[in-house]
């Protein structure tokens, strides 16, 4: 997924799921349980995932992306 930074125009880097940054243990929690705290109504059980993207200028943005199987 390629997204341009709204502040500097650089390509944003996908840093992963926002939930993984909540605390030291959130990366190990069940995804449907941790999604209850993401602020998106009805996201638990859906195929949407909130990711953190960072630009070269240090600006962070979040985007909802769809789960994909690898």
PDB file of N, CA and C in Angstrom:
ATOM      1  N   UNK A   1       0.853  -1.166   0.000  1.00  0.00           N
ATOM      2  CA  UNK A   1       0.000   0.000   0.000  1.00  0.00           C
ATOM      3  C   UNK A   1       0.899   1.229   0.000  1.00  0.00           C
ATOM      4  N   UNK A   2       0.743   2.080  -0.990  1.00  0.00           N
ATOM      5  CA  UNK A   2       1.545   3.297  -1.055  1.00  0.00           C
ATOM      6  C   UNK A   2       0.669   4.505  -0.741  1.00  0.00           C
ATOM      7  N   UNK A   3       1.113   5.258   0.268  1.00  0.00           N
ATOM      8  CA  UNK A   3       0.395   6.450   0.712  1.00  0.00           C
ATOM      9  C   UNK A   3       1.414   7.573   0.831  1.00  0.00           C
ATOM     10  N   UNK A   4       1.052   8.751   0.351  1.00  0.00           N
ATOM     11  CA  UNK A   4       1.908   9.926   0.498  1.00  0.00           C
ATOM     12  C   UNK A   4       1.595  10.637   1.805  1.00  0.00           C
ATOM     13  N   UNK A   5       2.638  11.130   2.466  1.00  0.00           N
ATOM     14  CA  UNK A   5       2.486  11.881   3.709  1.00  0.00           C
ATOM     15  C   UNK A   5       1.742  13.181   3.433  1.00  0.00           C
ATOM     16  N   UNK A   6       0.771  13.482   4.261  1.00  0.00           N
ATOM     17  CA  UNK A   6      -0.010  14.707   4.083  1.00  0.00           C
ATOM     18  C   UNK A   6       0.774  15.951   4.493  1.00  0.00           C
ATOM     19  N   UNK A   7       1.898  15.769   5.194  1.00  0.00           N
ATOM     20  CA  UNK A   7       2.710  16.914   5.637  1.00  0.00           C
ATOM     21  C   UNK A   7       3.857  17.224   4.677  1.00  0.00           C
ATOM     22  N   UNK A   8       4.636  16.167   4.265  1.00  0.00           N
ATOM     23  CA  UNK A   8       5.841  16.425   3.468  1.00  0.00           C
ATOM     24  C   UNK A   8       5.797  15.797   2.081  1.00  0.00           C
ATOM     25  N   UNK A   9       4.826  14.940   1.816  1.00  0.00           N
ATOM     26  CA  UNK A   9       4.693  14.330   0.505  1.00  0.00           C
ATOM     27  C   UNK A   9       5.523  13.068   0.297  1.00  0.00           C
ATOM     28  N   UNK A  10       6.353  12.687   1.284  1.00  0.00           N
ATOM     29  CA  UNK A  10       7.154  11.465   1.149  1.00  0.00           C
ATOM     30  C   UNK A  10       6.240  10.246   1.214  1.00  0.00           C
ATOM     31  N   UNK A  11       6.745   9.106   0.754  1.00  0.00           N
ATOM     32  CA  UNK A  11       5.987   7.855   0.873  1.00  0.00           C
ATOM     33  C   UNK A  11       5.977   7.431   2.335  1.00  0.00           C
ATOM     34  N   UNK A  12       4.808   7.096   2.844  1.00  0.00           N
ATOM     35  CA  UNK A  12       4.693   6.637   4.216  1.00  0.00           C
ATOM     36  C   UNK A  12       5.140   5.180   4.320  1.00  0.00           C
ATOM     37  N   UNK A  13       5.773   4.854   5.432  1.00  0.00           N
ATOM     38  CA  UNK A  13       6.218   3.497   5.712  1.00  0.00           C
ATOM     39  C   UNK A  13       5.224   2.831   6.650  1.00  0.00           C
ATOM     40  N   UNK A  14       4.778   1.627   6.288  1.00  0.00           N
ATOM     41  CA  UNK A  14       3.844   0.871   7.120  1.00  0.00           C
ATOM     42  C   UNK A  14       4.608   0.319   8.315  1.00  0.00           C
ATOM     43  N   UNK A  15       4.241   0.742   9.517  1.00  0.00           N
ATOM     44  CA  UNK A  15       4.897   0.307  10.747  1.00  0.00           C
ATOM     45  C   UNK A  15       4.184  -0.876  11.396  1.00  0.00           C
ATOM     46  N   UNK A  16       3.038  -1.284  10.842  1.00  0.00           N
ATOM     47  CA  UNK A  16       2.312  -2.426  11.385  1.00  0.00           C
ATOM     48  C   UNK A  16       1.025  -2.010  12.071  1.00  0.00           C
ATOM     49  N   UNK A  17       0.457  -2.979  12.757  1.00  0.00           N
ATOM     50  CA  UNK A  17      -0.834  -2.752  13.415  1.00  0.00           C
ATOM     51  C   UNK A  17      -0.703  -1.749  14.559  1.00  0.00           C
ATOM     52  N   UNK A  18      -1.634  -0.825  14.634  1.00  0.00           N
ATOM     53  CA  UNK A  18      -1.659   0.164  15.713  1.00  0.00           C
ATOM     54  C   UNK A  18      -1.740  -0.539  17.063  1.00  0.00           C
ATOM     55  N   UNK A  19      -2.473  -1.642  17.121  1.00  0.00           N
ATOM     56  CA  UNK A  19      -2.679  -2.364  18.372  1.00  0.00           C
ATOM     57  C   UNK A  19      -1.357  -2.831  18.985  1.00  0.00           C
ATOM     58  N   UNK A  20      -0.357  -3.089  18.146  1.00  0.00           N
ATOM     59  CA  UNK A  20       0.933  -3.574  18.645  1.00  0.00           C
ATOM     60  C   UNK A  20       1.695  -2.513  19.428  1.00  0.00           C
ATOM     61  N   UNK A  21       1.277  -1.263  19.326  1.00  0.00           N
ATOM     62  CA  UNK A  21       1.953  -0.164  20.007  1.00  0.00           C
ATOM     63  C   UNK A  21       1.261   0.264  21.300  1.00  0.00           C
ATOM     64  N   UNK A  22       0.157  -0.407  21.665  1.00  0.00           N
ATOM     65  CA  UNK A  22      -0.575  -0.026  22.878  1.00  0.00           C
ATOM     66  C   UNK A  22       0.280  -0.202  24.128  1.00  0.00           C
ATOM     67  N   UNK A  23       0.944  -1.339  24.267  1.00  0.00           N
ATOM     68  CA  UNK A  23       1.827  -1.594  25.410  1.00  0.00           C
ATOM     69  C   UNK A  23       2.759  -2.751  25.053  1.00  0.00           C
ATOM     70  N   UNK A  24       3.585  -3.193  25.988  1.00  0.00           N
ATOM     71  CA  UNK A  24       4.575  -4.237  25.721  1.00  0.00           C
ATOM     72  C   UNK A  24       3.963  -5.580  25.348  1.00  0.00           C
ATOM     73  N   UNK A  25       2.729  -5.843  25.776  1.00  0.00           N
ATOM     74  CA  UNK A  25       2.130  -7.154  25.582  1.00  0.00           C
ATOM     75  C   UNK A  25       1.020  -7.173  24.535  1.00  0.00           C
ATOM     76  N   UNK A  26       0.615  -6.040  24.019  1.00  0.00           N
ATOM     77  CA  UNK A  26      -0.520  -6.001  23.099  1.00  0.00           C
ATOM     78  C   UNK A  26      -0.264  -6.764  21.808  1.00  0.00           C
ATOM     79  N   UNK A  27       0.973  -6.860  21.377  1.00  0.00           N
ATOM     80  CA  UNK A  27       1.279  -7.607  20.146  1.00  0.00           C
ATOM     81  C   UNK A  27       0.970  -9.095  20.292  1.00  0.00           C
ATOM     82  N   UNK A  28       0.876  -9.569  21.518  1.00  0.00           N
ATOM     83  CA  UNK A  28       0.642 -10.987  21.774  1.00  0.00           C
ATOM     84  C   UNK A  28      -0.813 -11.310  22.102  1.00  0.00           C
ATOM     85  N   UNK A  29      -1.657 -10.279  22.146  1.00  0.00           N
ATOM     86  CA  UNK A  29      -3.069 -10.486  22.476  1.00  0.00           C
ATOM     87  C   UNK A  29      -3.854 -10.945  21.248  1.00  0.00           C
ATOM     88  N   UNK A  30      -4.981 -11.597  21.493  1.00  0.00           N
ATOM     89  CA  UNK A  30      -5.872 -12.007  20.417  1.00  0.00           C
ATOM     90  C   UNK A  30      -6.333 -10.769  19.646  1.00  0.00           C
ATOM     91  N   UNK A  31      -6.249 -10.829  18.319  1.00  0.00           N
ATOM     92  CA  UNK A  31      -6.550  -9.663  17.490  1.00  0.00           C
ATOM     93  C   UNK A  31      -7.988  -9.174  17.670  1.00  0.00           C
ATOM     94  N   UNK A  32      -8.945 -10.086  17.769  1.00  0.00           N
ATOM     95  CA  UNK A  32     -10.336  -9.650  17.921  1.00  0.00           C
ATOM     96  C   UNK A  32     -10.587  -8.990  19.274  1.00  0.00           C
ATOM     97  N   UNK A  33      -9.845  -9.391  20.302  1.00  0.00           N
ATOM     98  CA  UNK A  33      -9.989  -8.748  21.607  1.00  0.00           C
ATOM     99  C   UNK A  33      -9.339  -7.368  21.628  1.00  0.00           C
ATOM    100  N   UNK A  34      -8.150  -7.253  21.079  1.00  0.00           N
ATOM    101  CA  UNK A  34      -7.449  -5.957  21.101  1.00  0.00           C
ATOM    102  C   UNK A  34      -8.161  -4.944  20.204  1.00  0.00           C
ATOM    103  N   UNK A  35      -8.851  -5.415  19.164  1.00  0.00           N
ATOM    104  CA  UNK A  35      -9.580  -4.504  18.281  1.00  0.00           C
ATOM    105  C   UNK A  35     -10.757  -3.830  18.978  1.00  0.00           C
ATOM    106  N   UNK A  36     -11.166  -4.339  20.143  1.00  0.00           N
ATOM    107  CA  UNK A  36     -12.234  -3.693  20.900  1.00  0.00           C
ATOM    108  C   UNK A  36     -11.805  -2.317  21.397  1.00  0.00           C
ATOM    109  N   UNK A  37     -10.500  -2.052  21.432  1.00  0.00           N
ATOM    110  CA  UNK A  37      -9.980  -0.779  21.947  1.00  0.00           C
ATOM    111  C   UNK A  37      -9.458   0.133  20.846  1.00  0.00           C
ATOM    112  N   UNK A  38      -9.762  -0.139  19.581  1.00  0.00           N
ATOM    113  CA  UNK A  38      -9.183   0.661  18.502  1.00  0.00           C
ATOM    114  C   UNK A  38      -9.975   1.908  18.138  1.00  0.00           C
ATOM    115  N   UNK A  39     -11.174   2.059  18.706  1.00  0.00           N
ATOM    116  CA  UNK A  39     -11.970   3.249  18.432  1.00  0.00           C
ATOM    117  C   UNK A  39     -12.807   3.164  17.173  1.00  0.00           C
ATOM    118  N   UNK A  40     -12.772   2.025  16.497  1.00  0.00           N
ATOM    119  CA  UNK A  40     -13.567   1.845  15.280  1.00  0.00           C
ATOM    120  C   UNK A  40     -14.778   0.980  15.616  1.00  0.00           C
ATOM    121  N   UNK A  41     -15.988   1.518  15.486  1.00  0.00           N
ATOM    122  CA  UNK A  41     -17.186   0.742  15.823  1.00  0.00           C
ATOM    123  C   UNK A  41     -17.267  -0.540  14.997  1.00  0.00           C
ATOM    124  N   UNK A  42     -17.595  -1.642  15.654  1.00  0.00           N
ATOM    125  CA  UNK A  42     -17.813  -2.941  15.012  1.00  0.00           C
ATOM    126  C   UNK A  42     -16.590  -3.505  14.295  1.00  0.00           C
ATOM    127  N   UNK A  43     -15.379  -3.095  14.679  1.00  0.00           N
ATOM    128  CA  UNK A  43     -14.194  -3.618  14.003  1.00  0.00           C
ATOM    129  C   UNK A  43     -13.822  -5.021  14.462  1.00  0.00           C
ATOM    130  N   UNK A  44     -14.219  -5.386  15.683  1.00  0.00           N
ATOM    131  CA  UNK A  44     -13.910  -6.722  16.178  1.00  0.00           C
ATOM    132  C   UNK A  44     -14.655  -7.756  15.339  1.00  0.00           C
ATOM    133  N   UNK A  45     -13.920  -8.706  14.810  1.00  0.00           N
ATOM    134  CA  UNK A  45     -14.524  -9.731  13.974  1.00  0.00           C
ATOM    135  C   UNK A  45     -14.590  -9.361  12.503  1.00  0.00           C
ATOM    136  N   UNK A  46     -14.266  -8.124  12.159  1.00  0.00           N
ATOM    137  CA  UNK A  46     -14.284  -7.711  10.749  1.00  0.00           C
ATOM    138  C   UNK A  46     -12.922  -8.010  10.119  1.00  0.00           C
ATOM    139  N   UNK A  47     -12.813  -7.818   8.820  1.00  0.00           N
ATOM    140  CA  UNK A  47     -11.539  -8.037   8.151  1.00  0.00           C
ATOM    141  C   UNK A  47     -10.763  -6.730   7.963  1.00  0.00           C
ATOM    142  N   UNK A  48     -11.083  -5.718   8.775  1.00  0.00           N
ATOM    143  CA  UNK A  48     -10.362  -4.449   8.758  1.00  0.00           C
ATOM    144  C   UNK A  48      -9.290  -4.443   9.836  1.00  0.00           C
ATOM    145  N   UNK A  49      -8.180  -3.787   9.542  1.00  0.00           N
ATOM    146  CA  UNK A  49      -7.072  -3.699  10.485  1.00  0.00           C
ATOM    147  C   UNK A  49      -6.510  -2.276  10.439  1.00  0.00           C
ATOM    148  N   UNK A  50      -6.343  -1.666  11.584  1.00  0.00           N
ATOM    149  CA  UNK A  50      -5.837  -0.305  11.679  1.00  0.00           C
ATOM    150  C   UNK A  50      -4.308  -0.336  11.739  1.00  0.00           C
ATOM    151  N   UNK A  51      -3.642   0.289  10.761  1.00  0.00           N
ATOM    152  CA  UNK A  51      -2.181   0.305  10.690  1.00  0.00           C
ATOM    153  C   UNK A  51      -1.635   1.714  10.885  1.00  0.00           C
ATOM    154  N   UNK A  52      -0.420   1.776  11.416  1.00  0.00           N
ATOM    155  CA  UNK A  52       0.308   3.022  11.614  1.00  0.00           C
ATOM    156  C   UNK A  52       1.276   3.216  10.458  1.00  0.00           C
ATOM    157  N   UNK A  53       1.255   4.382   9.837  1.00  0.00           N
ATOM    158  CA  UNK A  53       2.169   4.735   8.756  1.00  0.00           C
ATOM    159  C   UNK A  53       2.964   5.964   9.175  1.00  0.00           C
ATOM    160  N   UNK A  54       4.269   5.985   8.886  1.00  0.00           N
ATOM    161  CA  UNK A  54       5.140   7.099   9.270  1.00  0.00           C
ATOM    162  C   UNK A  54       5.835   7.678   8.041  1.00  0.00           C
ATOM    163  N   UNK A  55       5.966   9.016   8.039  1.00  0.00           N
ATOM    164  CA  UNK A  55       6.656   9.699   6.954  1.00  0.00           C
ATOM    165  C   UNK A  55       8.079  10.063   7.338  1.00  0.00           C
ATOM    166  N   UNK A  56       8.873  10.476   6.362  1.00  0.00           N
ATOM    167  CA  UNK A  56      10.262  10.879   6.596  1.00  0.00           C
ATOM    168  C   UNK A  56      10.356  12.064   7.557  1.00  0.00           C
ATOM    169  N   UNK A  57       9.309  12.872   7.606  1.00  0.00           N
ATOM    170  CA  UNK A  57       9.300  14.058   8.458  1.00  0.00           C
ATOM    171  C   UNK A  57       8.933  13.734   9.912  1.00  0.00           C
ATOM    172  N   UNK A  58       8.583  12.463  10.186  1.00  0.00           N
ATOM    173  CA  UNK A  58       8.195  12.076  11.537  1.00  0.00           C
ATOM    174  C   UNK A  58       6.696  12.109  11.771  1.00  0.00           C
ATOM    175  N   UNK A  59       5.942  12.542  10.770  1.00  0.00           N
ATOM    176  CA  UNK A  59       4.476  12.588  10.881  1.00  0.00           C
ATOM    177  C   UNK A  59       3.907  11.177  10.795  1.00  0.00           C
ATOM    178  N   UNK A  60       2.968  10.841  11.669  1.00  0.00           N
ATOM    179  CA  UNK A  60       2.311   9.537  11.673  1.00  0.00           C
ATOM    180  C   UNK A  60       0.857   9.678  11.258  1.00  0.00           C
ATOM    181  N   UNK A  61       0.376   8.703  10.523  1.00  0.00           N
ATOM    182  CA  UNK A  61      -1.020   8.636  10.115  1.00  0.00           C
ATOM    183  C   UNK A  61      -1.496   7.208  10.283  1.00  0.00           C
ATOM    184  N   UNK A  62      -2.785   7.031  10.496  1.00  0.00           N
ATOM    185  CA  UNK A  62      -3.359   5.687  10.562  1.00  0.00           C
ATOM    186  C   UNK A  62      -4.282   5.484   9.376  1.00  0.00           C
ATOM    187  N   UNK A  63      -4.345   4.233   8.929  1.00  0.00           N
ATOM    188  CA  UNK A  63      -5.230   3.852   7.828  1.00  0.00           C
ATOM    189  C   UNK A  63      -5.832   2.491   8.137  1.00  0.00           C
ATOM    190  N   UNK A  64      -7.063   2.308   7.743  1.00  0.00           N
ATOM    191  CA  UNK A  64      -7.712   1.015   7.858  1.00  0.00           C
ATOM    192  C   UNK A  64      -7.406   0.246   6.571  1.00  0.00           C
ATOM    193  N   UNK A  65      -6.857  -0.953   6.744  1.00  0.00           N
ATOM    194  CA  UNK A  65      -6.574  -1.804   5.594  1.00  0.00           C
ATOM    195  C   UNK A  65      -7.266  -3.152   5.814  1.00  0.00           C
ATOM    196  N   UNK A  66      -7.447  -3.894   4.751  1.00  0.00           N
ATOM    197  CA  UNK A  66      -8.092  -5.201   4.802  1.00  0.00           C
ATOM    198  C   UNK A  66      -7.053  -6.269   5.119  1.00  0.00           C
ATOM    199  N   UNK A  67      -7.465  -7.279   5.906  1.00  0.00           N
ATOM    200  CA  UNK A  67      -6.611  -8.423   6.163  1.00  0.00           C
ATOM    201  C   UNK A  67      -6.377  -9.163   4.844  1.00  0.00           C
ATOM    202  N   UNK A  68      -5.170  -9.679   4.675  1.00  0.00           N
ATOM    203  CA  UNK A  68      -4.868 -10.539   3.555  1.00  0.00           C
ATOM    204  C   UNK A  68      -4.123 -11.756   4.054  1.00  0.00           C
ATOM    205  N   UNK A  69      -4.317 -12.865   3.420  1.00  0.00           N
ATOM    206  CA  UNK A  69      -3.585 -14.066   3.787  1.00  0.00           C
ATOM    207  C   UNK A  69      -2.322 -14.153   2.951  1.00  0.00           C
ATOM    208  N   UNK A  70      -1.239 -14.538   3.621  1.00  0.00           N
ATOM    209  CA  UNK A  70       0.057 -14.639   2.925  1.00  0.00           C
ATOM    210  C   UNK A  70       0.380 -16.100   2.716  1.00  0.00           C
TER     211      UNK A  70
END
